[in-house]
Short mmCIF file of C-alpha atoms in Angstrom, two decimals:
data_model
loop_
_atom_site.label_atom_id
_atom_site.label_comp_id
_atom_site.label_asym_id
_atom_site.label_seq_id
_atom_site.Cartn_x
_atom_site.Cartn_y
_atom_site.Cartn_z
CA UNK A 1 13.75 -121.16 -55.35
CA UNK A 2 12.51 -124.67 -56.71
CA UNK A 3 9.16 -124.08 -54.97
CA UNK A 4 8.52 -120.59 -56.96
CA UNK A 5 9.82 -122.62 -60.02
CA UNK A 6 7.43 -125.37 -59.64
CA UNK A 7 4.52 -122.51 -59.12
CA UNK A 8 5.56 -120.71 -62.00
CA UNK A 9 6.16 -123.65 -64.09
CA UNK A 10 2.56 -125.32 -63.03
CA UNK A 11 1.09 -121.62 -63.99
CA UNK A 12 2.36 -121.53 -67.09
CA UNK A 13 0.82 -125.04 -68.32
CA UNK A 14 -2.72 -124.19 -66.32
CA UNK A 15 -2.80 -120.78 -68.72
CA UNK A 16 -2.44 -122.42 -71.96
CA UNK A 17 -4.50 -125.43 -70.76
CA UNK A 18 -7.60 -123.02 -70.05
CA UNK A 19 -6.30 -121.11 -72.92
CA UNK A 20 -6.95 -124.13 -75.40
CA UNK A 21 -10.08 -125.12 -73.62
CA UNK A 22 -11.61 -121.63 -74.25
CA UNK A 23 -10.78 -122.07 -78.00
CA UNK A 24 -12.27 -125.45 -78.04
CA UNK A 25 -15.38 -125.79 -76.09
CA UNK A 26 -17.48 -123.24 -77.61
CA UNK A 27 -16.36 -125.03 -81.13
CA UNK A 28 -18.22 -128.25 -80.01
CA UNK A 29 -21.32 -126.03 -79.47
CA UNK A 30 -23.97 -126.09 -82.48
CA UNK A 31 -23.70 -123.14 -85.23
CA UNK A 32 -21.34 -121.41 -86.60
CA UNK A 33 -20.34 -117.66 -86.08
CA UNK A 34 -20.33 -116.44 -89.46
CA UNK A 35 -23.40 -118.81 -90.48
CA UNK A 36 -25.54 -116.31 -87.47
CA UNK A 37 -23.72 -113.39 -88.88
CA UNK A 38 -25.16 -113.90 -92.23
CA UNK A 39 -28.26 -115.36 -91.85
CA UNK A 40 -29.06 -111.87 -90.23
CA UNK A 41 -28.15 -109.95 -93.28
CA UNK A 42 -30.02 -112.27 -95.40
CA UNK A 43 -33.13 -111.65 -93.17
CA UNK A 44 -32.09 -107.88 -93.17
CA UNK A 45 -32.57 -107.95 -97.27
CA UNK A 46 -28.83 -107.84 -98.28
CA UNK A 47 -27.84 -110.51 -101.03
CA UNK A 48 -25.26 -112.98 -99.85
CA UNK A 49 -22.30 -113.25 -102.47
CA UNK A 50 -19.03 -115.27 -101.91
CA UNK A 51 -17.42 -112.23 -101.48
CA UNK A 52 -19.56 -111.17 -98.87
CA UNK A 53 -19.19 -114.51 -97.11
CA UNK A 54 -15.26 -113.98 -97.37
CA UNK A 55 -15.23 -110.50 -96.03
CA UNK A 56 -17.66 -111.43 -93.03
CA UNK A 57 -14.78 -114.67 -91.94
CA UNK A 58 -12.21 -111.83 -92.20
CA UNK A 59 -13.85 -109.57 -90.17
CA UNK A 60 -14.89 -112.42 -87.59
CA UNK A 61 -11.02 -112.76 -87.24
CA UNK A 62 -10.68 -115.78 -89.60
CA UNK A 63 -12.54 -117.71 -86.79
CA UNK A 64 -14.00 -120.36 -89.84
CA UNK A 65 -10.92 -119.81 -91.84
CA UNK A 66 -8.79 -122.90 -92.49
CA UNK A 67 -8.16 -126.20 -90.37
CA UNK A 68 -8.83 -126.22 -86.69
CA UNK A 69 -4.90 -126.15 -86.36
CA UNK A 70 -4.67 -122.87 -88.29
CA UNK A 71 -7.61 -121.63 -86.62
CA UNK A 72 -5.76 -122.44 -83.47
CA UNK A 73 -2.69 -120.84 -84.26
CA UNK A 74 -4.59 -117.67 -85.37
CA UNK A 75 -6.30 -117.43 -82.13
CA UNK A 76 -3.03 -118.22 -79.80
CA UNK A 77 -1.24 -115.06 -81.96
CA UNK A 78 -4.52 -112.55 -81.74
CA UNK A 79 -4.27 -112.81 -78.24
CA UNK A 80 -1.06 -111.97 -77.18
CA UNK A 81 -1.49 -108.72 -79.54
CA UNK A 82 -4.75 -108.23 -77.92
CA UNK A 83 -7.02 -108.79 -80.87
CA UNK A 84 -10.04 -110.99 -79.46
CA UNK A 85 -12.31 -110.74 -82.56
CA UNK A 86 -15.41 -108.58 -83.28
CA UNK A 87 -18.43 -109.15 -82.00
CA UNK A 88 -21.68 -110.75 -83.96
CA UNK A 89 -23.81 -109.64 -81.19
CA UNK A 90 -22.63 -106.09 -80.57
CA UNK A 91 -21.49 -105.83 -85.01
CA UNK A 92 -19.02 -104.27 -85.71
CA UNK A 93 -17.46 -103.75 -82.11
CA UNK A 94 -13.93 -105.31 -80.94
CA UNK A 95 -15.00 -107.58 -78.08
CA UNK A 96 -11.85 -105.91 -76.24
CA UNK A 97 -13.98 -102.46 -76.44
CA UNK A 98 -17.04 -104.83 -74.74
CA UNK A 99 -15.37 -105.96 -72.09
CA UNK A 100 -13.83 -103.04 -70.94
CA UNK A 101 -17.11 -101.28 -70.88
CA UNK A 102 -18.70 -103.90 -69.22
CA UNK A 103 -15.76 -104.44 -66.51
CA UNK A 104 -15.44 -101.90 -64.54
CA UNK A 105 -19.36 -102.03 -63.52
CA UNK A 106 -19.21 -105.52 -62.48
CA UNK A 107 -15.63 -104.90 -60.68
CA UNK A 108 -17.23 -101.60 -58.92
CA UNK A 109 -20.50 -103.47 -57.91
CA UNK A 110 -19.03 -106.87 -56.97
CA UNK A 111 -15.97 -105.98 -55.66
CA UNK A 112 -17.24 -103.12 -53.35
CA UNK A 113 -20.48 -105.86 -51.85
CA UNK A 114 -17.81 -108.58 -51.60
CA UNK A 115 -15.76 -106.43 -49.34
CA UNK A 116 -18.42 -105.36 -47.49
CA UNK A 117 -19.65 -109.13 -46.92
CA UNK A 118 -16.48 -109.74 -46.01
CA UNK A 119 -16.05 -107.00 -43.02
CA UNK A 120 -19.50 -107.66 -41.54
CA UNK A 121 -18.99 -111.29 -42.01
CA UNK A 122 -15.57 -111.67 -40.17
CA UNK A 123 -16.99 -108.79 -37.80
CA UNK A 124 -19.89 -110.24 -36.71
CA UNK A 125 -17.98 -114.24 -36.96
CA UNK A 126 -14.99 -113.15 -34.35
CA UNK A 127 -17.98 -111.48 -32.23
CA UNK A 128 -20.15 -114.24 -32.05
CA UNK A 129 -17.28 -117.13 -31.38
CA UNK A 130 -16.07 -114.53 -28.61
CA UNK A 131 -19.41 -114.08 -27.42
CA UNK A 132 -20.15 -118.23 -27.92
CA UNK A 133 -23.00 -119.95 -26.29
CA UNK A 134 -24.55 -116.52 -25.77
CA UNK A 135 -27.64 -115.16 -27.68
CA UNK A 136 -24.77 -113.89 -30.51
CA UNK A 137 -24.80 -117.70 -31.67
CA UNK A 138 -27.79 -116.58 -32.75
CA UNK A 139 -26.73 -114.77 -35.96
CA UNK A 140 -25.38 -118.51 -37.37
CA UNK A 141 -28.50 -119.83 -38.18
CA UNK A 142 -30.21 -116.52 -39.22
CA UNK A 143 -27.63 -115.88 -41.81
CA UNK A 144 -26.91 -119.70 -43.12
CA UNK A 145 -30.79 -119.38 -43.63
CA UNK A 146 -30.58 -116.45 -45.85
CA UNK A 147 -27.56 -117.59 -47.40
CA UNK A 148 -29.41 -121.28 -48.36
CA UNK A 149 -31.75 -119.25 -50.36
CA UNK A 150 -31.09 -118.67 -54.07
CA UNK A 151 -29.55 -115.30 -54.48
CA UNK A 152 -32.00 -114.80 -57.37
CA UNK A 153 -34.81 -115.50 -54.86
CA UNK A 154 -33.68 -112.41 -52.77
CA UNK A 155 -32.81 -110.50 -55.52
CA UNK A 156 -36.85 -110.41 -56.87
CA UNK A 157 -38.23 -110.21 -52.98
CA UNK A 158 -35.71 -106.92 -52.41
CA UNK A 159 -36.99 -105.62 -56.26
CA UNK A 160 -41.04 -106.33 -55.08
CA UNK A 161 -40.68 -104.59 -51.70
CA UNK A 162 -38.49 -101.95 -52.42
CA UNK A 163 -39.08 -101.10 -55.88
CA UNK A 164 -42.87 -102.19 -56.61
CA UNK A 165 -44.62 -101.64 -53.64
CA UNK A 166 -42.84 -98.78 -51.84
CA UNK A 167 -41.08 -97.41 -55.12
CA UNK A 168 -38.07 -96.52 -53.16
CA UNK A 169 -35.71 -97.92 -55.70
CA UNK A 170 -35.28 -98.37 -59.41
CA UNK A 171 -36.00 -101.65 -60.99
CA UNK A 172 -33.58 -101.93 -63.54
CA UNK A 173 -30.50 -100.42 -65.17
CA UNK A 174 -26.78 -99.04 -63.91
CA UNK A 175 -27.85 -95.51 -63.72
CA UNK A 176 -30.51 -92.89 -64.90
CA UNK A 177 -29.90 -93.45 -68.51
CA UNK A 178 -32.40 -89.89 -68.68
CA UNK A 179 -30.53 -87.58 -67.07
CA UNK A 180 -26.69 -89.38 -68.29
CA UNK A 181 -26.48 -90.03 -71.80
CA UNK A 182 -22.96 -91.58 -71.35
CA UNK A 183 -21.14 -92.24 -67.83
CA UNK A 184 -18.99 -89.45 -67.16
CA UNK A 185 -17.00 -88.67 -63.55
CA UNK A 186 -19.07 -86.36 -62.22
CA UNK A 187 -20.72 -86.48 -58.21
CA UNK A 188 -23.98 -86.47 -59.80
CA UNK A 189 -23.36 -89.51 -61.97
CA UNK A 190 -21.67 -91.59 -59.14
CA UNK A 191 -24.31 -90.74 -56.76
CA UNK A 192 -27.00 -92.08 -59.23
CA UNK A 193 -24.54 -95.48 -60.18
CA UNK A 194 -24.78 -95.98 -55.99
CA UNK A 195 -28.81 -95.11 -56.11
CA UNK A 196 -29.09 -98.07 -58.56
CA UNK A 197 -26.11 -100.59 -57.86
CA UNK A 198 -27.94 -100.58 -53.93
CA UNK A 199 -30.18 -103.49 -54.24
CA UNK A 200 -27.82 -105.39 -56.84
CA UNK A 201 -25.30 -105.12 -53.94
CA UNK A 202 -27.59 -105.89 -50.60
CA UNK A 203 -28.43 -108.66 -52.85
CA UNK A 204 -24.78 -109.84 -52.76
CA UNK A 205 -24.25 -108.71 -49.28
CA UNK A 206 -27.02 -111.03 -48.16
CA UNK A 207 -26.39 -114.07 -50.08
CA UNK A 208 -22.71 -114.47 -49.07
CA UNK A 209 -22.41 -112.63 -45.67
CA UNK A 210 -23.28 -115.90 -43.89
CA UNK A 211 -20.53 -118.49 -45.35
CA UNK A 212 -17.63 -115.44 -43.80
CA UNK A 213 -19.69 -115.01 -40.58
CA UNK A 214 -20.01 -118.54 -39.81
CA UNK A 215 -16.61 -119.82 -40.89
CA UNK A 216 -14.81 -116.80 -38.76
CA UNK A 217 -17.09 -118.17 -35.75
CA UNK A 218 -15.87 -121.62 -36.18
CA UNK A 219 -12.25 -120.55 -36.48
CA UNK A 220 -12.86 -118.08 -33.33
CA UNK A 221 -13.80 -120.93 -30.96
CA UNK A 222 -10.99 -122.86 -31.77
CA UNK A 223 -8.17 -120.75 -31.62
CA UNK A 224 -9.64 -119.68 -27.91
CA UNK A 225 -8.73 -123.21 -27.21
CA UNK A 226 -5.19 -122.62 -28.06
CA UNK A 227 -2.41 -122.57 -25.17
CA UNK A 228 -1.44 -119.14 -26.08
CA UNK A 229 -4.81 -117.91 -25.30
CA UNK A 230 -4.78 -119.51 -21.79
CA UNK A 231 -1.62 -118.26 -21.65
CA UNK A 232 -3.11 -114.78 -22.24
CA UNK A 233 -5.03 -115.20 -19.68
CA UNK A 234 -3.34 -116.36 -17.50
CA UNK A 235 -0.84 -113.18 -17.61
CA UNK A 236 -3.61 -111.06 -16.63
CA UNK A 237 -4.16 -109.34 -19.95
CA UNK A 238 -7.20 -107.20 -21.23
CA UNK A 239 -9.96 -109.18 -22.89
CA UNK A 240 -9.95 -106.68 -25.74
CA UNK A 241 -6.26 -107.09 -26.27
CA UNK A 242 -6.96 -111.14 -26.15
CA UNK A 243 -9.83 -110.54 -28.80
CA UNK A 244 -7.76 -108.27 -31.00
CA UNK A 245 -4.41 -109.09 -30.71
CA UNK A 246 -4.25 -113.10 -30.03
CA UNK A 247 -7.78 -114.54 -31.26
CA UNK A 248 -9.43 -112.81 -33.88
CA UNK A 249 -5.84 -111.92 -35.98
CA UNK A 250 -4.90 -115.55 -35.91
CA UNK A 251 -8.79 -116.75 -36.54
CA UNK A 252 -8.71 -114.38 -39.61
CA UNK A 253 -5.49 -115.66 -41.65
CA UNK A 254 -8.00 -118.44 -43.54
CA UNK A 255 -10.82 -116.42 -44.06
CA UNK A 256 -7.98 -113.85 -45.75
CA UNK A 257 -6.87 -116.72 -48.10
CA UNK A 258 -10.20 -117.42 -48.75
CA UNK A 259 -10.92 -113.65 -49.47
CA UNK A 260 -8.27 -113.26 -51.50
CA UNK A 261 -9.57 -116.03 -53.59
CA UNK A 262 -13.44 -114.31 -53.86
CA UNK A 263 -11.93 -111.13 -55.26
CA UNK A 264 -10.98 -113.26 -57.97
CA UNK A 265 -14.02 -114.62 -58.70
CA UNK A 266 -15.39 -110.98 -59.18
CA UNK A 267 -14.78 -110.41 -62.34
CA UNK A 268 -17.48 -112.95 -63.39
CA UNK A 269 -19.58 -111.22 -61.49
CA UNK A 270 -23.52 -112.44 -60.41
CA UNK A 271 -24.79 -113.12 -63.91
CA UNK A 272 -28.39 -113.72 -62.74
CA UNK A 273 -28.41 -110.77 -60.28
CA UNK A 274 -27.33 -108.96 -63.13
CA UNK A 275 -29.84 -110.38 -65.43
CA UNK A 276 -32.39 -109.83 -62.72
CA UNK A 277 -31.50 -106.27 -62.64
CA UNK A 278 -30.66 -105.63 -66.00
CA UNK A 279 -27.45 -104.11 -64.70
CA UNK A 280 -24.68 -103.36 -67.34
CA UNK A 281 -21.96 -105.91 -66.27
CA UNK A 282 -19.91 -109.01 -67.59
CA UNK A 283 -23.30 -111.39 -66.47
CA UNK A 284 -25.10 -109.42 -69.22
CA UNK A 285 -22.52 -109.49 -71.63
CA UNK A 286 -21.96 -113.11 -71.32
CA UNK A 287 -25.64 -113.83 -71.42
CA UNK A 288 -26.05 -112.28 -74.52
CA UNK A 289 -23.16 -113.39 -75.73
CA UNK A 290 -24.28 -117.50 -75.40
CA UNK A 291 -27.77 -116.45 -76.64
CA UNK A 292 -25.95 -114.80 -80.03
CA UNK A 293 -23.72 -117.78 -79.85
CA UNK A 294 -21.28 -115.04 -79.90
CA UNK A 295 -18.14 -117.12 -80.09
CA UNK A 296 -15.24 -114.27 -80.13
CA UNK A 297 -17.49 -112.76 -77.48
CA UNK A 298 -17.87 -115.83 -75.04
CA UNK A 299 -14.10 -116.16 -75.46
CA UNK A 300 -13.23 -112.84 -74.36
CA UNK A 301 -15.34 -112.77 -71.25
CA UNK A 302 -14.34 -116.69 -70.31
CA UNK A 303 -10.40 -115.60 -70.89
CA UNK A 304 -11.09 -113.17 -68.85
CA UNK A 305 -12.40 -114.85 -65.90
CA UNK A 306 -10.17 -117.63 -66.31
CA UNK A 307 -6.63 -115.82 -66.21
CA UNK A 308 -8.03 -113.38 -63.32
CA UNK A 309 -8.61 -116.77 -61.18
CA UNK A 310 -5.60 -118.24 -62.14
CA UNK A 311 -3.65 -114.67 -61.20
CA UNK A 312 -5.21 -114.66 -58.24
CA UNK A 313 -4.56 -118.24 -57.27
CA UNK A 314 -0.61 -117.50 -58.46
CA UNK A 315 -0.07 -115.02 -56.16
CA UNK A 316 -1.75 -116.34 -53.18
CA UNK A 317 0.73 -119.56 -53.82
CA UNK A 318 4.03 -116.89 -53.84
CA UNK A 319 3.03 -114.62 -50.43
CA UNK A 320 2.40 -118.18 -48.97
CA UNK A 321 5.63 -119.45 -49.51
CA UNK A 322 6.59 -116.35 -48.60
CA UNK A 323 4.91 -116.04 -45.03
CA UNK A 324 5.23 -120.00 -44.69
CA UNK A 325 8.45 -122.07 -45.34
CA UNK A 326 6.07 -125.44 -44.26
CA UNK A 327 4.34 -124.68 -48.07
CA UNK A 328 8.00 -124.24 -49.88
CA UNK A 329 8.90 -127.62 -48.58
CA UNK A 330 5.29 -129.18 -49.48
CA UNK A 331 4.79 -127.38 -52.66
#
């Protein structure tokens, strides 16, 4: 019970700590929210009046309003009632209503290629450290070489092959904005999200399929050092039962953690493979966010991030004390 206490307790102080620091840092940045917000309407031709310059802190949730402490205060309360300001950027829109449009395309894009780098990775990883010293080793070096390049890098060589010069592909966008004037759940719709999310997500596949293959490798050849393996062996069993049952489930349990960990780490998404594809996602959103200076905006989508990481973290701690008393006495 002390160990889940400690968790909780260290949790608790890590939320408000990122919590703060998203109120803070983008505070130390040059310009000011409503400043942006109304040097557009003076370049727009409307007259700027104190009253106007009132109404525009109000509607930018007080965010220049008052003494950093009372700005602080104002910010802790909006966001445990789920007000995180309006937009400068995106005028008038909540930034709540932003990033829940942008969300679920990142989440759907990054979280379906990050499984699927995942699968092949470990796949191909238990294979080749099974199959070590064989021409299987091969697949290390190929895919730590495509993994050392920048993910951008592939991302414009898959967009000049496929898209330029044989025009298989689109270049840009989420779906056929032509046909769809708004997403809707329809087969057609989905089947034109997966024509365009393909390179976005062989782009991910790619870049990250190598760090899973060759870590499951390593951790293949030395669990078939193990006793129990020998032991396996020794007893006369299958060597597809050995694979299976002994090496490859006990090889997996860290690339698990670790994968548990990545799916975290999707919510922020690929923001230059989304800039590079002009795909609809939380990269986009935050990049036009910082080039707004969107403040409510850039606090939304780091909050965001932030407590998804932290969740994720939180409840890989809990099933491992869980699973493991060694990390209830450690922790």
């Amino acid at each position: 019970m002390k160990y889940y206490v400690r968790r909780i307790t260290f949790y608790l102080i890590t939320v408000w700590a990122a919590i703060t620091l998203n109120f803070v840092l983008p505070r130390l940045t040059p310009g000011d929210p409503a400043e942006i917000m109304l040097a557009k309407l003076a370049r727009s031709g409307v007259q700027i009046t104190d009253q106007l310059v009132r109404s525009v802190n109000l509607l930018l949730g007080g965010a220049t309003e008052g003494s950093l402490w009372d700005q602080y205060v104002n910010y802790l309360g909006k966001i445990f009632t789920g007000d995180l300001g309006v937009s400068i950027t995106s005028y008038p829109a909540p930034v709540v209503d932003l990033i829940a449009k942008a969300l679920p395309w990142t989440i759907g894009l990054v979280g379906i290629a990050t499984i699927i780098a995942f699968i092949l990775g470990v796949g191909l990883g238990a294979w080749a450290g099974w199959k070590r010293g064989t021409w299987a080793d091969n697949l290390v070096p190929a895919t730590t070489l495509i993994q050392s390049i920048p993910y951008f890098w592939i991302a414009l060589l898959l967009l000049y092959i496929f898209s330029v010069k044989l025009q298989w592909l689109p270049i840009f966008g989420g779906y056929d904005v032509y046909s769809f004037a708004n997403p809707e759940l329809s087969w057609a719709f989905i089947s034109s999200v997966v024509y365009y999310g393909f390179l976005p997500a062989l782009t991910i596949v790619l870049s990250s399929v190598g760090g899973w293959l060759l870590g499951m490798r390593n951790m293949m050849v030395t669990t078939l050092a193990e006793d129990y393996i020998t032991t396996a062996e020794a007893k006369g069993l299958r060597p597809r039962r050995i694979f299976t049952a002994y090496a490859a489930r006990n090889a997996g349990l860290p690339s698990i953690a670790g994968f548990a960990i990545s799916l975290a780490f999707v919510v922020s998404g690929s923001i230059v493979m989304e800039q590079v594809f002009s795909y609809p996602g939380i990269g986009m959103l935050l990049i036009r966010a910082v080039q707004g200076k969107d403040y409510a905006l850039m606090q939304g989508i780091f909050l965001v991030i932030t407590l998804t990481v932290l969740a994720a973290n939180f409840l890989m701690d809990i099933f491992y004390g869980f699973i493991d008393p060694r990390a209830r006495q450690n922790g």
